[in-house]
Amino acid sequence: DAMGMNMVSKGVQNVLDFLQTDYPDMDIISISGNFCSDKKPAAVNWIEGRGKSVVCEAIIKEDVVKKVLKTSVDALVELNTLKNLAGSAIAGVLGGFNAHASNIVSAIYIATGQDPAQNIESSHCITMMEAVNNREDLHISVTMPCIEVGTVGGGTQLSSQSACLNLLGVKGANMESPGANARLLATVVAGAVLAGELSLMSALAAGQLVRSHMKYNRSSKDVCKAAS
């Protein structure tokens, strides 16, 4: 259930120490050669995966798209193709075929005691949308191949972060099924990302993004009056 980077480092260090007894003239340049690509966007993580690989999908009924999200299935599908797929391709992104996955990943990582810097590769995500059920409903999915999370060690031991893990029911090690807590946390991340993608894409399709920013922006509030 640990994320595992420190465990791997300790193991490699022991192997190197063992080898150096047999090969005393061996030069150890560094314990890390960067092929792990920790805290860096890299094709190897995008293609092969790292940590947990999760696919999350949902079908949103047409009436929900219209009444709650204030847009249409066709508008969302077209927007996703032009923005998340074509727009990202033109920009030459690596693993960034999404609207704002990193916002959600960063928030959950800070709240649950993960390494915030690993948001970089953990936010690799491709968001897909298509019309289904006679083009009436929306099928949305997010594919995230390298979500790096743990429920043991590091920041998970901090009081606030520990409380958040408790709320999710994933704190500590799962004794019955080792690794199950970390896997469940990874699915929580992906599920939250899917919800965030649906929310932002709907706001964009409905032309509500800037209006909502202006309405709820904290800078528009009289902070001094609120404090008094």
JSON list of C-alpha atoms in Angstrom, two decimals, residues 6-94:
[
{"chain": "A", "resi": 6, "resn": "ASN", "atom": "CA", "xyz": [11.68, 4.90, -0.98]},
{"chain": "A", "resi": 7, "resn": "MET", "atom": "CA", "xyz": [11.37, 1.12, -0.74]},
{"chain": "A", "resi": 8, "resn": "VAL", "atom": "CA", "xyz": [12.90, 0.72, -4.20]},
{"chain": "A", "resi": 9, "resn": "SER", "atom": "CA", "xyz": [15.71, 3.16, -3.35]},
{"chain": "A", "resi": 10, "resn": "LYS", "atom": "CA", "xyz": [16.59, 1.17, -0.21]},
{"chain": "A", "resi": 11, "resn": "GLY", "atom": "CA", "xyz": [16.60, -2.07, -2.17]},
{"chain": "A", "resi": 12, "resn": "VAL", "atom": "CA", "xyz": [18.83, -0.66, -4.91]},
{"chain": "A", "resi": 13, "resn": "GLN", "atom": "CA", "xyz": [21.23, 0.75, -2.33]},
{"chain": "A", "resi": 14, "resn": "ASN", "atom": "CA", "xyz": [21.58, -2.68, -0.72]},
{"chain": "A", "resi": 15, "resn": "VAL", "atom": "CA", "xyz": [22.20, -4.29, -4.12]},
{"chain": "A", "resi": 16, "resn": "LEU", "atom": "CA", "xyz": [24.87, -1.72, -4.95]},
{"chain": "A", "resi": 17, "resn": "ASP", "atom": "CA", "xyz": [26.56, -2.26, -1.58]},
{"chain": "A", "resi": 18, "resn": "PHE", "atom": "CA", "xyz": [26.57, -6.01, -2.21]},
{"chain": "A", "resi": 19, "resn": "LEU", "atom": "CA", "xyz": [28.02, -5.63, -5.70]},
{"chain": "A", "resi": 20, "resn": "GLN", "atom": "CA", "xyz": [30.71, -3.27, -4.54]},
{"chain": "A", "resi": 21, "resn": "THR", "atom": "CA", "xyz": [32.12, -5.91, -2.18]},
{"chain": "A", "resi": 22, "resn": "ASP", "atom": "CA", "xyz": [32.80, -8.12, -5.24]},
{"chain": "A", "resi": 23, "resn": "TYR", "atom": "CA", "xyz": [33.76, -5.24, -7.54]},
{"chain": "A", "resi": 24, "resn": "PRO", "atom": "CA", "xyz": [35.54, -2.68, -5.35]},
{"chain": "A", "resi": 25, "resn": "ASP", "atom": "CA", "xyz": [36.67, -0.64, -8.37]},
{"chain": "A", "resi": 26, "resn": "MET", "atom": "CA", "xyz": [33.06, -0.07, -9.43]},
{"chain": "A", "resi": 27, "resn": "ASP", "atom": "CA", "xyz": [32.03, 3.60, -9.60]},
{"chain": "A", "resi": 28, "resn": "ILE", "atom": "CA", "xyz": [28.54, 4.38, -8.38]},
{"chain": "A", "resi": 29, "resn": "ILE", "atom": "CA", "xyz": [27.48, 7.58, -10.10]},
{"chain": "A", "resi": 30, "resn": "SER", "atom": "CA", "xyz": [23.95, 7.82, -8.70]},
{"chain": "A", "resi": 31, "resn": "ILE", "atom": "CA", "xyz": [21.26, 5.59, -7.25]},
{"chain": "A", "resi": 32, "resn": "SER", "atom": "CA", "xyz": [18.84, 7.01, -9.83]},
{"chain": "A", "resi": 33, "resn": "GLY", "atom": "CA", "xyz": [19.41, 7.09, -13.57]},
{"chain": "A", "resi": 34, "resn": "ASN", "atom": "CA", "xyz": [16.19, 9.05, -14.34]},
{"chain": "A", "resi": 35, "resn": "PHE", "atom": "CA", "xyz": [14.60, 6.30, -16.45]},
{"chain": "A", "resi": 36, "resn": "CYS", "atom": "CA", "xyz": [12.00, 6.15, -13.68]},
{"chain": "A", "resi": 37, "resn": "SER", "atom": "CA", "xyz": [11.13, 9.69, -14.78]},
{"chain": "A", "resi": 38, "resn": "ASP", "atom": "CA", "xyz": [9.84, 10.57, -11.32]},
{"chain": "A", "resi": 39, "resn": "LYS", "atom": "CA", "xyz": [8.23, 14.02, -11.18]},
{"chain": "A", "resi": 40, "resn": "LYS", "atom": "CA", "xyz": [8.75, 14.56, -14.92]},
{"chain": "A", "resi": 41, "resn": "PRO", "atom": "CA", "xyz": [6.44, 14.08, -17.91]},
{"chain": "A", "resi": 42, "resn": "ALA", "atom": "CA", "xyz": [7.81, 11.17, -19.93]},
{"chain": "A", "resi": 43, "resn": "ALA", "atom": "CA", "xyz": [6.64, 8.94, -22.75]},
{"chain": "A", "resi": 44, "resn": "VAL", "atom": "CA", "xyz": [7.76, 5.81, -20.89]},
{"chain": "A", "resi": 45, "resn": "ASN", "atom": "CA", "xyz": [5.25, 6.49, -18.11]},
{"chain": "A", "resi": 46, "resn": "TRP", "atom": "CA", "xyz": [2.51, 7.46, -20.55]},
{"chain": "A", "resi": 47, "resn": "ILE", "atom": "CA", "xyz": [2.97, 4.27, -22.59]},
{"chain": "A", "resi": 48, "resn": "GLU", "atom": "CA", "xyz": [3.98, 1.63, -20.03]},
{"chain": "A", "resi": 49, "resn": "GLY", "atom": "CA", "xyz": [2.33, 3.03, -16.93]},
{"chain": "A", "resi": 50, "resn": "ARG", "atom": "CA", "xyz": [3.75, 3.68, -13.48]},
{"chain": "A", "resi": 51, "resn": "GLY", "atom": "CA", "xyz": [2.14, 3.25, -10.10]},
{"chain": "A", "resi": 52, "resn": "LYS", "atom": "CA", "xyz": [-1.53, 2.51, -10.74]},
{"chain": "A", "resi": 53, "resn": "SER", "atom": "CA", "xyz": [-3.18, 2.52, -14.18]},
{"chain": "A", "resi": 54, "resn": "VAL", "atom": "CA", "xyz": [-6.88, 3.37, -14.04]},
{"chain": "A", "resi": 55, "resn": "VAL", "atom": "CA", "xyz": [-9.71, 3.76, -16.56]},
{"chain": "A", "resi": 56, "resn": "CYS", "atom": "CA", "xyz": [-12.90, 5.38, -15.29]},
{"chain": "A", "resi": 57, "resn": "GLU", "atom": "CA", "xyz": [-16.06, 5.73, -17.38]},
{"chain": "A", "resi": 58, "resn": "ALA", "atom": "CA", "xyz": [-19.67, 6.80, -17.03]},
{"chain": "A", "resi": 59, "resn": "ILE", "atom": "CA", "xyz": [-22.81, 7.27, -19.10]},
{"chain": "A", "resi": 60, "resn": "ILE", "atom": "CA", "xyz": [-24.57, 10.59, -18.53]},
{"chain": "A", "resi": 61, "resn": "LYS", "atom": "CA", "xyz": [-28.22, 10.62, -19.55]},
{"chain": "A", "resi": 62, "resn": "GLU", "atom": "CA", "xyz": [-29.38, 13.22, -22.05]},
{"chain": "A", "resi": 63, "resn": "ASP", "atom": "CA", "xyz": [-31.77, 14.93, -19.62]},
{"chain": "A", "resi": 64, "resn": "VAL", "atom": "CA", "xyz": [-28.94, 15.36, -17.09]},
{"chain": "A", "resi": 65, "resn": "VAL", "atom": "CA", "xyz": [-26.71, 16.89, -19.76]},
{"chain": "A", "resi": 66, "resn": "LYS", "atom": "CA", "xyz": [-29.46, 19.34, -20.68]},
{"chain": "A", "resi": 67, "resn": "LYS", "atom": "CA", "xyz": [-30.97, 20.19, -17.29]},
{"chain": "A", "resi": 68, "resn": "VAL", "atom": "CA", "xyz": [-27.94, 19.98, -14.98]},
{"chain": "A", "resi": 69, "resn": "LEU", "atom": "CA", "xyz": [-24.97, 20.65, -17.24]},
{"chain": "A", "resi": 70, "resn": "LYS", "atom": "CA", "xyz": [-26.86, 23.17, -19.42]},
{"chain": "A", "resi": 71, "resn": "THR", "atom": "CA", "xyz": [-25.45, 21.88, -22.70]},
{"chain": "A", "resi": 72, "resn": "SER", "atom": "CA", "xyz": [-25.94, 19.08, -25.22]},
{"chain": "A", "resi": 73, "resn": "VAL", "atom": "CA", "xyz": [-24.31, 15.72, -25.90]},
{"chain": "A", "resi": 74, "resn": "ASP", "atom": "CA", "xyz": [-23.23, 16.74, -29.40]},
{"chain": "A", "resi": 75, "resn": "ALA", "atom": "CA", "xyz": [-21.69, 19.98, -28.13]},
{"chain": "A", "resi": 76, "resn": "LEU", "atom": "CA", "xyz": [-19.63, 18.13, -25.51]},
{"chain": "A", "resi": 77, "resn": "VAL", "atom": "CA", "xyz": [-18.42, 15.51, -27.99]},
{"chain": "A", "resi": 78, "resn": "GLU", "atom": "CA", "xyz": [-17.37, 18.18, -30.50]},
{"chain": "A", "resi": 79, "resn": "LEU", "atom": "CA", "xyz": [-15.67, 20.28, -27.83]},
{"chain": "A", "resi": 80, "resn": "ASN", "atom": "CA", "xyz": [-13.72, 17.30, -26.51]},
{"chain": "A", "resi": 81, "resn": "THR", "atom": "CA", "xyz": [-12.49, 16.45, -30.00]},
{"chain": "A", "resi": 82, "resn": "LEU", "atom": "CA", "xyz": [-11.43, 20.00, -30.83]},
{"chain": "A", "resi": 83, "resn": "LYS", "atom": "CA", "xyz": [-10.04, 20.98, -27.41]},
{"chain": "A", "resi": 84, "resn": "ASN", "atom": "CA", "xyz": [-8.75, 17.94, -25.55]},
{"chain": "A", "resi": 85, "resn": "LEU", "atom": "CA", "xyz": [-7.65, 15.95, -28.59]},
{"chain": "A", "resi": 86, "resn": "ALA", "atom": "CA", "xyz": [-6.88, 18.27, -31.53]},
{"chain": "A", "resi": 87, "resn": "GLY", "atom": "CA", "xyz": [-5.85, 21.30, -29.47]},
{"chain": "A", "resi": 88, "resn": "SER", "atom": "CA", "xyz": [-3.54, 19.27, -27.26]},
{"chain": "A", "resi": 89, "resn": "ALA", "atom": "CA", "xyz": [-2.02, 17.55, -30.31]},
{"chain": "A", "resi": 90, "resn": "ILE", "atom": "CA", "xyz": [-1.27, 20.90, -31.94]},
{"chain": "A", "resi": 91, "resn": "ALA", "atom": "CA", "xyz": [0.40, 22.02, -28.72]},
{"chain": "A", "resi": 92, "resn": "GLY", "atom": "CA", "xyz": [2.53, 18.86, -28.71]},
{"chain": "A", "resi": 93, "resn": "VAL", "atom": "CA", "xyz": [1.50, 17.82, -25.22]},
{"chain": "A", "resi": 94, "resn": "LEU", "atom": "CA", "xyz": [2.68, 14.61, -23.57]}
]
